[in-house]
Tab-separated table of C-alpha atoms in Angstrom:
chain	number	residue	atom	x	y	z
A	1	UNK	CA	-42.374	39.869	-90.986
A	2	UNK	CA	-39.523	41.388	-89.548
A	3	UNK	CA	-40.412	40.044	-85.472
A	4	UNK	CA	-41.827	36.501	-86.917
A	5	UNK	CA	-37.826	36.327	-88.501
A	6	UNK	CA	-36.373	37.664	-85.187
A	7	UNK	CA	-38.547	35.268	-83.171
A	8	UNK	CA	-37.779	32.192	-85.418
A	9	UNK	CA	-33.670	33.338	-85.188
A	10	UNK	CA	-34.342	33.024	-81.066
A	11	UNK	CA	-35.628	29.689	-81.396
A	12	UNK	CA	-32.809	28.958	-83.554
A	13	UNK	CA	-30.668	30.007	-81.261
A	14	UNK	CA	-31.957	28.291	-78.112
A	15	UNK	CA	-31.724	24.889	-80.199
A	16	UNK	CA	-28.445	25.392	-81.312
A	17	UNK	CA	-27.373	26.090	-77.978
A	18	UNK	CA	-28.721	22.959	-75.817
A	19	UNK	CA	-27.334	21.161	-79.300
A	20	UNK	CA	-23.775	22.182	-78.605
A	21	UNK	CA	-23.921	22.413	-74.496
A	22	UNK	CA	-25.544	18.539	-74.533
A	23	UNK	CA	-23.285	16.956	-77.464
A	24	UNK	CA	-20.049	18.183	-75.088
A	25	UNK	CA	-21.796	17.593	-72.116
A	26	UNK	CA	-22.774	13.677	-73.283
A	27	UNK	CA	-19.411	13.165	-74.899
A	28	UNK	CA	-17.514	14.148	-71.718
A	29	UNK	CA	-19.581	11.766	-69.802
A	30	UNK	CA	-19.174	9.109	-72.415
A	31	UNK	CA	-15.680	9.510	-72.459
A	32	UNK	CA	-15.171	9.479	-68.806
A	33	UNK	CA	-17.599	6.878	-67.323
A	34	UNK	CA	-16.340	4.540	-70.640
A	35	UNK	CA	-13.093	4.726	-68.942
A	36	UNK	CA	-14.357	3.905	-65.483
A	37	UNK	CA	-16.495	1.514	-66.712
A	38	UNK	CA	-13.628	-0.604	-68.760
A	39	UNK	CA	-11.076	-0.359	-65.249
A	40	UNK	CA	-14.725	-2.134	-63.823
A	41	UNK	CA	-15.298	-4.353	-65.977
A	42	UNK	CA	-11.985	-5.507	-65.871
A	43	UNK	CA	-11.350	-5.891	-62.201
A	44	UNK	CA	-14.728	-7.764	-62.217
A	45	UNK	CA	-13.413	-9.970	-64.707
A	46	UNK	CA	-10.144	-10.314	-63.397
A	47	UNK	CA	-11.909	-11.181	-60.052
A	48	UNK	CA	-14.013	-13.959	-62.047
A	49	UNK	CA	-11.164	-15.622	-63.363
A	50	UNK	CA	-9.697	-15.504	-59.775
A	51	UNK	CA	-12.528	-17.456	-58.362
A	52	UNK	CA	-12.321	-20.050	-61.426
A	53	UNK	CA	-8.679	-20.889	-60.581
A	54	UNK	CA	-8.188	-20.980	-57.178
A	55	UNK	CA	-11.105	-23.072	-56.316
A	56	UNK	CA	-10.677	-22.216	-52.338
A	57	UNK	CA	-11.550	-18.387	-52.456
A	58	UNK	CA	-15.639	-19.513	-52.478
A	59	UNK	CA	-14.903	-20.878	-48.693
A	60	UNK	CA	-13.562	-16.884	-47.795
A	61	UNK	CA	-17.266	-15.931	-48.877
A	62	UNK	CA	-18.184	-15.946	-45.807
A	63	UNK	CA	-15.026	-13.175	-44.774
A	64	UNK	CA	-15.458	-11.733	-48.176
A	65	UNK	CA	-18.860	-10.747	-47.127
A	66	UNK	CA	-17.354	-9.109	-44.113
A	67	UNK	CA	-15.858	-7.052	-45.961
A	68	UNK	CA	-18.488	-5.900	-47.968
A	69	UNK	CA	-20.355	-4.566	-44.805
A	70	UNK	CA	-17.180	-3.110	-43.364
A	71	UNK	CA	-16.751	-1.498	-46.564
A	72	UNK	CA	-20.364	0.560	-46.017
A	73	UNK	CA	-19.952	0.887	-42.442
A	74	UNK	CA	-16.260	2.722	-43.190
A	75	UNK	CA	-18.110	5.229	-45.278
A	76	UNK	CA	-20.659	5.504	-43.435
A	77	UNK	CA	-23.692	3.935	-45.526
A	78	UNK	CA	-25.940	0.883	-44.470
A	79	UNK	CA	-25.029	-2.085	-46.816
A	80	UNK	CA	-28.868	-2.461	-47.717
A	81	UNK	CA	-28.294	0.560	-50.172
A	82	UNK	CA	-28.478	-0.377	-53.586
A	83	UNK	CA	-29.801	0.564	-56.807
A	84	UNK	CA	-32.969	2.590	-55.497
A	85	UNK	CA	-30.337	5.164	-54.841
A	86	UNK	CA	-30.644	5.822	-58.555
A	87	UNK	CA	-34.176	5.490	-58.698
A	88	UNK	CA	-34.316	7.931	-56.409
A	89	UNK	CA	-32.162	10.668	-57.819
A	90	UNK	CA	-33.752	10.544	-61.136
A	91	UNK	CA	-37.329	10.944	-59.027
A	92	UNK	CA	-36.266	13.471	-56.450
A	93	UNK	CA	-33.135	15.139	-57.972
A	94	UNK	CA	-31.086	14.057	-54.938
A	95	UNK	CA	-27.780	13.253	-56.053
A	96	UNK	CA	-25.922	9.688	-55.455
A	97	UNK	CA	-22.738	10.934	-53.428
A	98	UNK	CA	-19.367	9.884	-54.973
A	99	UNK	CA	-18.425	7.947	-52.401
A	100	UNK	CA	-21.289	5.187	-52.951
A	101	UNK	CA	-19.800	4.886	-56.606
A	102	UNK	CA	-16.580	4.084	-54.722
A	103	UNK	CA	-17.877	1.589	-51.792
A	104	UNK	CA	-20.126	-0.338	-54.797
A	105	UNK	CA	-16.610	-0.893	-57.116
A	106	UNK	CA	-14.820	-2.196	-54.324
A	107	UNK	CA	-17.593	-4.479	-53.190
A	108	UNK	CA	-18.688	-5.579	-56.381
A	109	UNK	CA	-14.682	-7.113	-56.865
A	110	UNK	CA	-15.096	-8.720	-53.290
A	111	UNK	CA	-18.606	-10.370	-54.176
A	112	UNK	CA	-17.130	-12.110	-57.530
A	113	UNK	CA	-13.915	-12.923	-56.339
A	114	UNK	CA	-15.546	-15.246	-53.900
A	115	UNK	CA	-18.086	-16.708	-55.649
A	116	UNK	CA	-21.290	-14.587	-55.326
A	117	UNK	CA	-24.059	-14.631	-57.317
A	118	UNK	CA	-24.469	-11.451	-58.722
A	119	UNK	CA	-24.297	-9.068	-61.484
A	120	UNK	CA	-22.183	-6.125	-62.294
A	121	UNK	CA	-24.636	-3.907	-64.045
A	122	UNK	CA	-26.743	-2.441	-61.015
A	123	UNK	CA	-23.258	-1.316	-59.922
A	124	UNK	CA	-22.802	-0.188	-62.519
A	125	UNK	CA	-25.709	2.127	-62.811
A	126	UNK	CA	-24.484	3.622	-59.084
A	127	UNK	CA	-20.859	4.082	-60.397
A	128	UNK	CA	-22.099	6.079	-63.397
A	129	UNK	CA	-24.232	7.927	-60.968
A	130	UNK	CA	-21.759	8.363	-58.487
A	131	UNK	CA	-20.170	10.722	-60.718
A	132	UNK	CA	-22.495	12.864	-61.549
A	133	UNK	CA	-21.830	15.697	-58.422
A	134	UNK	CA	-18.799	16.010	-59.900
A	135	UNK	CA	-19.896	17.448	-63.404
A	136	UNK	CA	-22.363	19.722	-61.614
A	137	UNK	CA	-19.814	21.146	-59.787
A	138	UNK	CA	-17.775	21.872	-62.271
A	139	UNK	CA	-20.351	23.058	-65.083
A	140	UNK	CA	-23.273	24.581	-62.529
A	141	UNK	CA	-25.643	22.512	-63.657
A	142	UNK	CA	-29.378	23.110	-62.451
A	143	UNK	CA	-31.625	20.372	-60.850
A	144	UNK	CA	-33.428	19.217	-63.730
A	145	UNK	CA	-29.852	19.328	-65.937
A	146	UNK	CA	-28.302	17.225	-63.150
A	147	UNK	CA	-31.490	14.582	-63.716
A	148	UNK	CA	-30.810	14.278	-67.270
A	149	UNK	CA	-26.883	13.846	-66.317
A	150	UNK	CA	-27.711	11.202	-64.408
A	151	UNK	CA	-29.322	9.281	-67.341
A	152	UNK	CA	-26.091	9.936	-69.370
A	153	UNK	CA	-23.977	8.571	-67.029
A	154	UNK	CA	-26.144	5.729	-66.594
A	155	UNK	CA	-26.215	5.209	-70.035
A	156	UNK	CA	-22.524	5.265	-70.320
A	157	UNK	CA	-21.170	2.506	-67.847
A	158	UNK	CA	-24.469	0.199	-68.771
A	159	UNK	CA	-22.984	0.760	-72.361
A	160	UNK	CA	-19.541	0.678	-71.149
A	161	UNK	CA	-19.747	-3.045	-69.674
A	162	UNK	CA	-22.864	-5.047	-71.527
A	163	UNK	CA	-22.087	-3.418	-75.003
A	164	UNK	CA	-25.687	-2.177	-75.796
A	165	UNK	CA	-25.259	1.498	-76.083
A	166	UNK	CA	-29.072	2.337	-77.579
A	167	UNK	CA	-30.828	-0.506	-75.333
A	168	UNK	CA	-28.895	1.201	-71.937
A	169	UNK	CA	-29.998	4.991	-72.991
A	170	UNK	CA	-33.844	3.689	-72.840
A	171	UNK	CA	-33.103	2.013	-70.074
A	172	UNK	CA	-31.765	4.845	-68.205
A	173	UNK	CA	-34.788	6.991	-69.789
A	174	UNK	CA	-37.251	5.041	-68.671
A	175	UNK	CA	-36.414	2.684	-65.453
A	176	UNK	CA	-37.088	5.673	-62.917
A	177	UNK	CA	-40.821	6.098	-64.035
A	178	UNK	CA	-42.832	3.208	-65.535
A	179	UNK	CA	-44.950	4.006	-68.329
A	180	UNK	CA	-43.431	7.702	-69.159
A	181	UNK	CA	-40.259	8.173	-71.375
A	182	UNK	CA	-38.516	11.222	-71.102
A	183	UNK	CA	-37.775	12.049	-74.357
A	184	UNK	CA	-35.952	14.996	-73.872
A	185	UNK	CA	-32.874	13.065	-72.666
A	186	UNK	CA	-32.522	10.426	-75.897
A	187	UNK	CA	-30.300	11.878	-77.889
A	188	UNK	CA	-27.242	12.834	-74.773
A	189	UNK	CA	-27.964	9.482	-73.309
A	190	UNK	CA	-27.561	8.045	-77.134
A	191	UNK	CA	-24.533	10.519	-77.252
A	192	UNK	CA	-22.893	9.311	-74.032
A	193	UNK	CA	-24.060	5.494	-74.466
A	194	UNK	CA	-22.247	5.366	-78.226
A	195	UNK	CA	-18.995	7.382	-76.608
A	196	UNK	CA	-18.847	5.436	-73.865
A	197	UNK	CA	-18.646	2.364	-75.886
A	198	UNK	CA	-16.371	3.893	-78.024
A	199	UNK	CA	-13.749	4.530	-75.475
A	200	UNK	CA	-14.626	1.225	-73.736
A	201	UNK	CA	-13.927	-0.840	-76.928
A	202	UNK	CA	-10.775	1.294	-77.315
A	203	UNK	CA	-9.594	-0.029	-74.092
A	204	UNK	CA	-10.462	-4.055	-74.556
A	205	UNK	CA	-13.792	-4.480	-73.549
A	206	UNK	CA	-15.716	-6.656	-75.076
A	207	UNK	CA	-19.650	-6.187	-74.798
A	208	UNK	CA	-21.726	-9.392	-74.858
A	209	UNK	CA	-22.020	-11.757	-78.517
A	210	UNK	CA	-24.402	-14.370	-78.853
A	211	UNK	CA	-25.088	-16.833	-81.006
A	212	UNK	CA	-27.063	-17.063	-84.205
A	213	UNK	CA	-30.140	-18.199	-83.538
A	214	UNK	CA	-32.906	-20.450	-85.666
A	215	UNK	CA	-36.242	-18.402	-86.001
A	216	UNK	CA	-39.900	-20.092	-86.644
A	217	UNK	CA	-41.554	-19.133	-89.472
A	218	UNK	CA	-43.681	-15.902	-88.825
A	219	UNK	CA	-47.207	-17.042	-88.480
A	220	UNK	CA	-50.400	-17.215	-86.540
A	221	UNK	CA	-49.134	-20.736	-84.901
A	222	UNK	CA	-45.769	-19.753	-83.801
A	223	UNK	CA	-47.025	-15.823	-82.562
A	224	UNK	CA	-49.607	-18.001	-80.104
A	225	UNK	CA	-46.247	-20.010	-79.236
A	226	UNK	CA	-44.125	-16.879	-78.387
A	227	UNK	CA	-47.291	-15.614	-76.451
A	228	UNK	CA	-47.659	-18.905	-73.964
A	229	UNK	CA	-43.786	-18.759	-73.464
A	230	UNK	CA	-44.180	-14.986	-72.847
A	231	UNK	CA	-46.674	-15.382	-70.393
A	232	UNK	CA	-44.675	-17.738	-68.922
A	233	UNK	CA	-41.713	-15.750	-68.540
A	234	UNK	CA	-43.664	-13.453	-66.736
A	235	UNK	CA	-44.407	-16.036	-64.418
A	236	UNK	CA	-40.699	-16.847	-64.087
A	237	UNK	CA	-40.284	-13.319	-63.167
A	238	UNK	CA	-42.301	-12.342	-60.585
A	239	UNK	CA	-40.915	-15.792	-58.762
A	240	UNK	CA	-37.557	-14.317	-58.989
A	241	UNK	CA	-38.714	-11.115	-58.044
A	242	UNK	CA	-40.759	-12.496	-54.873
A	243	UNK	CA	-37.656	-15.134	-54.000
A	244	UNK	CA	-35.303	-12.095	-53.873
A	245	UNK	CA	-37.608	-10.024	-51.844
A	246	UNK	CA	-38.553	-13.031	-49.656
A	247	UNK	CA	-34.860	-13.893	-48.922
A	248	UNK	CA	-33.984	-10.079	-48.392
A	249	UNK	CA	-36.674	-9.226	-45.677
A	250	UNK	CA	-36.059	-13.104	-44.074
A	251	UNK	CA	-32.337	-12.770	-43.482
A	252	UNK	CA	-33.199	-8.752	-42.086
A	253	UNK	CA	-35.535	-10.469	-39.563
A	254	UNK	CA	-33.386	-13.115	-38.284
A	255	UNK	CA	-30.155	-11.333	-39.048
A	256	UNK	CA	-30.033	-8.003	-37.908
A	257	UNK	CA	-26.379	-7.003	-37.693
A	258	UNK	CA	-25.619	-7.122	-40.740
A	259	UNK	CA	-21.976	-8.569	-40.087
A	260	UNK	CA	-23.407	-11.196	-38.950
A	261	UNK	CA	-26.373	-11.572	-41.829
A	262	UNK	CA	-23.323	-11.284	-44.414
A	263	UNK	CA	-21.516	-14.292	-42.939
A	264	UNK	CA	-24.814	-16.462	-42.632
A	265	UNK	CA	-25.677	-15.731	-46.337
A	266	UNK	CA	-22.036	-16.326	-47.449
A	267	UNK	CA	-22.390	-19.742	-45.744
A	268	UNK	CA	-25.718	-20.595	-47.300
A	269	UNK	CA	-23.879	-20.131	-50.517
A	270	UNK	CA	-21.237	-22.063	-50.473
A	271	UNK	CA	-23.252	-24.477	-48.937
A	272	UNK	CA	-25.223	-24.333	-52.104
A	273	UNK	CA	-22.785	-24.197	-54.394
A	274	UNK	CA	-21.198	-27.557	-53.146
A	275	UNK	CA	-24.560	-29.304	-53.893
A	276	UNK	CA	-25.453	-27.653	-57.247
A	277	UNK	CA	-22.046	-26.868	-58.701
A	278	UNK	CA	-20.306	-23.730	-59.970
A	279	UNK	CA	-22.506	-22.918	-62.635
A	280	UNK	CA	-24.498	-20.421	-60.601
A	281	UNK	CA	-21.973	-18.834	-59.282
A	282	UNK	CA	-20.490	-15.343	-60.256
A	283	UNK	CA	-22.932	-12.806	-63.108
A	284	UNK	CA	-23.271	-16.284	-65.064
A	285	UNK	CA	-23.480	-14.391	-68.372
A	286	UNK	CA	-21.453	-17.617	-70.099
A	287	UNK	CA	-24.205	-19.524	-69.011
A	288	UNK	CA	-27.083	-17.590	-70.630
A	289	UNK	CA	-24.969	-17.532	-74.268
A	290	UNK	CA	-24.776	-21.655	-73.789
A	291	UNK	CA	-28.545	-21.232	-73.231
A	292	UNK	CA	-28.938	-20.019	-76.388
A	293	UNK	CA	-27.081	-22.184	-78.151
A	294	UNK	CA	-29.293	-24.687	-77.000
A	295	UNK	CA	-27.433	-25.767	-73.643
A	296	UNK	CA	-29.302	-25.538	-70.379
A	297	UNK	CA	-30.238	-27.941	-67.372
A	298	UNK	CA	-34.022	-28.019	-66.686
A	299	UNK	CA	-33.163	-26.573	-63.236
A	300	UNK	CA	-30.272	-24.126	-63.708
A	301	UNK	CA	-33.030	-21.379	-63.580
A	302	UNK	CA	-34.272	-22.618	-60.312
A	303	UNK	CA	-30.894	-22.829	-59.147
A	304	UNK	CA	-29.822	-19.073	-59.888
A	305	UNK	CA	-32.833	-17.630	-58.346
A	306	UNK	CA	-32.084	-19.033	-55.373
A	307	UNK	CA	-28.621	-18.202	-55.036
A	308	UNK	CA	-28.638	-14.550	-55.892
A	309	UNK	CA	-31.417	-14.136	-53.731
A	310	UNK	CA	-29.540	-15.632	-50.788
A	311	UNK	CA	-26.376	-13.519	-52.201
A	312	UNK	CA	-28.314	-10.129	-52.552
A	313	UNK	CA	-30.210	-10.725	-49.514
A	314	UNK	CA	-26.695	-11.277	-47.479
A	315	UNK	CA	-25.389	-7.752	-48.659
A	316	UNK	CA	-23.232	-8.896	-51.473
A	317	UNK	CA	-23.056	-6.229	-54.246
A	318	UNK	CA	-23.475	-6.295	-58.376
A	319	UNK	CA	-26.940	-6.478	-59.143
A	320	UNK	CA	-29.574	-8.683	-60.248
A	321	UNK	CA	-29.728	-7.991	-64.433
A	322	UNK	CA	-27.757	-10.523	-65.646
A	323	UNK	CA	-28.411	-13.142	-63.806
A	324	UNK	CA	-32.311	-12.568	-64.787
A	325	UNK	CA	-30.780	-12.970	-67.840
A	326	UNK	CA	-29.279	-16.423	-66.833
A	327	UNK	CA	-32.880	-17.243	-65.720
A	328	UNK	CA	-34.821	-16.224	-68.472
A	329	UNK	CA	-32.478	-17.747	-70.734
A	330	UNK	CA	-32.251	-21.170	-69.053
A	331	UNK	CA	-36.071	-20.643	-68.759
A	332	UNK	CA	-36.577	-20.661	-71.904
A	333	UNK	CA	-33.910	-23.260	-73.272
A	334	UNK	CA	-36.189	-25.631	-71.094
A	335	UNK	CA	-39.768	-24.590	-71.734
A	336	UNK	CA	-39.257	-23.261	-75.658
A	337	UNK	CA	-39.155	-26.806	-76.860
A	338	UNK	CA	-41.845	-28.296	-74.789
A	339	UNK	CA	-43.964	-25.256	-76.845
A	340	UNK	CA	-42.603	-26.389	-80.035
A	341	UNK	CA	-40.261	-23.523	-80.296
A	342	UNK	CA	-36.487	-23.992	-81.371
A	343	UNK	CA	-33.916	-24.116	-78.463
A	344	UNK	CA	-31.793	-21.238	-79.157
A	345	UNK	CA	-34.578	-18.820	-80.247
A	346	UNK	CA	-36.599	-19.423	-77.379
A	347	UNK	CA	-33.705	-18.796	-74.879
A	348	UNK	CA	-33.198	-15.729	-76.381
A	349	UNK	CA	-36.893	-14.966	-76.326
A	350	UNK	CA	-37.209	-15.701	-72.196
A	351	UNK	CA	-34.044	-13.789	-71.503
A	352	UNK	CA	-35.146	-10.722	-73.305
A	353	UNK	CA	-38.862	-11.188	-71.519
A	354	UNK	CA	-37.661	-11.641	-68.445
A	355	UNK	CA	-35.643	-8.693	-68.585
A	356	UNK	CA	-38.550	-6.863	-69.434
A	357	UNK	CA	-40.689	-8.066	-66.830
A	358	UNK	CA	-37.946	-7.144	-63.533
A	359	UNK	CA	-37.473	-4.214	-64.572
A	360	UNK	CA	-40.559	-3.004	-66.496
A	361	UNK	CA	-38.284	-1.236	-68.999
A	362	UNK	CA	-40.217	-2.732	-72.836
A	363	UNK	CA	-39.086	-0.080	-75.191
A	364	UNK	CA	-35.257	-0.984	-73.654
A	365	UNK	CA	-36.420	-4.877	-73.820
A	366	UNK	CA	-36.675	-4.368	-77.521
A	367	UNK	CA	-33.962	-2.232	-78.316
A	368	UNK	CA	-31.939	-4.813	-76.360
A	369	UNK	CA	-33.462	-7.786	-78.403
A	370	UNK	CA	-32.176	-6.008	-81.956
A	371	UNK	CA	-28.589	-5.014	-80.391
A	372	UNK	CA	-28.298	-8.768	-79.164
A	373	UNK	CA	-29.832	-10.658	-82.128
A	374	UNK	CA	-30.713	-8.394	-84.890
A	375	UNK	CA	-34.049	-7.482	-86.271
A	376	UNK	CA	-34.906	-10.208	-88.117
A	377	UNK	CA	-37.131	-11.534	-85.103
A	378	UNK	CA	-38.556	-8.203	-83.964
A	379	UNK	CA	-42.030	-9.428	-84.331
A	380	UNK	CA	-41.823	-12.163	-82.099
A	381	UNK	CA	-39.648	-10.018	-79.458
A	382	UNK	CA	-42.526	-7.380	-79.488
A	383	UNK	CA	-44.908	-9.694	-78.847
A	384	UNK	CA	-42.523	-11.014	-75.903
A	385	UNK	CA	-41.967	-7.921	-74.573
A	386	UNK	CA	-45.486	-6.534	-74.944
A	387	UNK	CA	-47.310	-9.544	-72.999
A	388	UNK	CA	-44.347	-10.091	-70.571
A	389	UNK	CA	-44.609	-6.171	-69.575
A	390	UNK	CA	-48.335	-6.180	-69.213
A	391	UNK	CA	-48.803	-9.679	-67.287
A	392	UNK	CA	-45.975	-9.003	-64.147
A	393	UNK	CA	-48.222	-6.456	-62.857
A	394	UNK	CA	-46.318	-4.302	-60.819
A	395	UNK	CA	-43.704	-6.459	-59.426
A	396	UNK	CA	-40.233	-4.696	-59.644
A	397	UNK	CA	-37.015	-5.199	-59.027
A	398	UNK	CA	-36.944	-1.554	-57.548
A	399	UNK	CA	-38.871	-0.698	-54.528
A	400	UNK	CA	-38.438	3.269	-55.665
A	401	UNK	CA	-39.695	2.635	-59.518
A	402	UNK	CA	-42.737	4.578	-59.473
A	403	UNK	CA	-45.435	3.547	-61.413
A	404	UNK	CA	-46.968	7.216	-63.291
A	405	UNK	CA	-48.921	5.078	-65.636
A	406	UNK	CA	-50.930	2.170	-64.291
A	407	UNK	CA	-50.643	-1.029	-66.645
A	408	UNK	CA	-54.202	-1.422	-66.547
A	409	UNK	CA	-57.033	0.856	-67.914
A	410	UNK	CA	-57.765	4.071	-65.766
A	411	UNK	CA	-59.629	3.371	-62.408
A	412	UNK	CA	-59.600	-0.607	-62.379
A	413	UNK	CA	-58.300	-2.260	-59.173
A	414	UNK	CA	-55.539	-4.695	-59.188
């Protein structure tokens, strides 16, 4: 009796003790990576409003982009790195030096000051990431400790900028390997996702607000509706996917100093942009909330897939996440009602499937669905997420995402 009370005091003991080390531990991260995220998003703000009043900075693209490579080349990186660094370090353990967290902040201002078509979250993800050597250093943190830091400070600038805090700890659980969640990191990434936002919110940033939106009744007739638009979505995804890995590996070929590749691209854009207009410019978040209000040209989803390709495939920095939430949102503002679907709900239903699809992330799909537009839909954004997941195959929008659990059954061939 006596060792089964002394064994159950160890155990007691052991919890007690990651408890306390992890809720400091999260909290510090939270609390430091909500402040670096807020001085983020605000410079990438303050760089979007630049760009919408002084018309002429999209024609310094071109220079802008310059600067983006010199940027890399001054800390010695190549300016094709991007967000498979963090793939990688939550894979192999090898840590994302500071200094990429620097070079990706600075570029990220350059790309949307000038117009580029691109996000701010897959910086974001390197920033957070990016400071990660810098806790183990200072607490000793083992290899497996510094994975699960990583996810925390993921979790904190995603939270930090978009405003999701439970939707960015899944994501950072569960990006890295598709199909296994690693459970053992929820509740620090919760802790530094919720802290993060805290501190964030504390310091004026706001996090994303849609609109209300009109759901179908929930039946047989409009589940089959949510399905076909689902499917389709998934569709829409793997174009964007293939588009921004088709522009990437075309402007390598043709361009191979990059200096040169980054001024070609920058050209392409603003060559672009003077046909289709300056809605496709910049993360284009404003655009997706009009989607799902019920606002949306038929081709604005064509439109942004092709010019963050050619943006990402120049070098430019940010990311690809929101505008695939531009796309799936416009998507679906244009296909919903051909389905019978209402505007607004299915704009919100193709952004939050499209998500899902690029970066085969469902349980974070869902989470994201509630924290955007509350539960009372969660049916229909299961099913979304669920067919949307299973039907892009293993298109990515990570080229170091590895795949532990095949979508499929065991042995079948794709």
């Amino acid at each position: 009796m006596r060792q089964l009370i002394h064994e159950q005091k160890k155990r007691v003991e052991v919890y007690l003790k990651f408890f306390v080390k992890w809720t400091f531990l999260a909290l510090l991260a939270g609390a430091v990576c909500g402040t670096v995220g807020a001085v983020f998003h605000h410079a990438v703000e303050l760089a979007g409003a630049m760009f919408s009043s002084c018309g002429w900075l999209l024609y310094l693209l071109p220079v802008s982009g310059l600067a983006v490579v010199l940027v890399y080349r001054l800390f010695g990186a190549e300016p094709e790195e991007g967000a498979n660094l963090v793939i990688l370090s939550l894979r192999t353990g090898k840590p994302v030096p500071p200094s990429a967290a620097v070079r990706v902040f600075v570029s990220t201002v350059l790309t949307h000051l000038c117009g580029g078509s691109a996000g701010r979250e897959g910086a974001a993800l390197i920033i957070g990431a990016g400071m990660v050597p810098f806790f183990k250093r200072i607490f000793h943190l083992s290899e497996r400790a510094g994975k699960k830091m990583t996810m925390c400070c993921m979790s904190a600038l995603f939270s930090a900028v978009f405003g999701t805090p439970v939707a960015a700890a899944l994501f950072s659980m569960e990006v890295s390997s598709v199909g296994v969640l690693q459970y053992t990191a929820l509740y620090p990434c919760l802790t530094a996702g919720l802290a993060a936002w805290g501190v964030s919110s504390f310091l004026r940033t706001e996090g994303v607000r849609m609109p209300q939106i009109t759901y179908p009744d929930a039946n047989l007739w409009s589940m089959l509706q949510v399905a076909v638009l689902a499917l389709l979505c998934a569709a829409c995804a793997i174009l964007f996917l293939s588009v921004i890995h088709f522009a990437a590996h075309q402007l390598r070929h043709y361009f191979e100093n990059p200096y040169i590749r980054a001024v070609v691209g920058g050209v392409l854009v603003v060559v672009l942009t003077t046909l289709l207009g300056r809605d496709y410019n910049g993360a284009g978040m404003g655009i997706a909330v009009q989607a799902v209000a019920g606002e949306a040209v038929p081709w604005a989803f064509l439109a942004k897939i092709l010019l963050t390709a050619v943006t990402i495939g120049a070098g430019f920095k940010g990311g690809e996440i929101v505008p695939a939430f531009f796309i799936g949102a416009t998507f679906g503002c244009t296909v919903g009602p051909l389905l019978g679907l209402p505007v607004g709900f299915a704009a919100a239903v193709g952004m939050v499937a499209v998500f899902c699809s690029v970066v085969n992330s469902p349980a974070a799909s869902l989470v994201l669905s509630v924290e955007l537009f509350g539960g009372e839909g969660l049916w229909f954004f299961a099913t979304a997420c669920g067919l949307s997941y299973l039907m892009s195959g293993h298109y990515t929008l990570y080229a170091e995402q590895n795949f532990v659990n095949s979508k499929l059954e065991k042995n079948v061939e794709y």
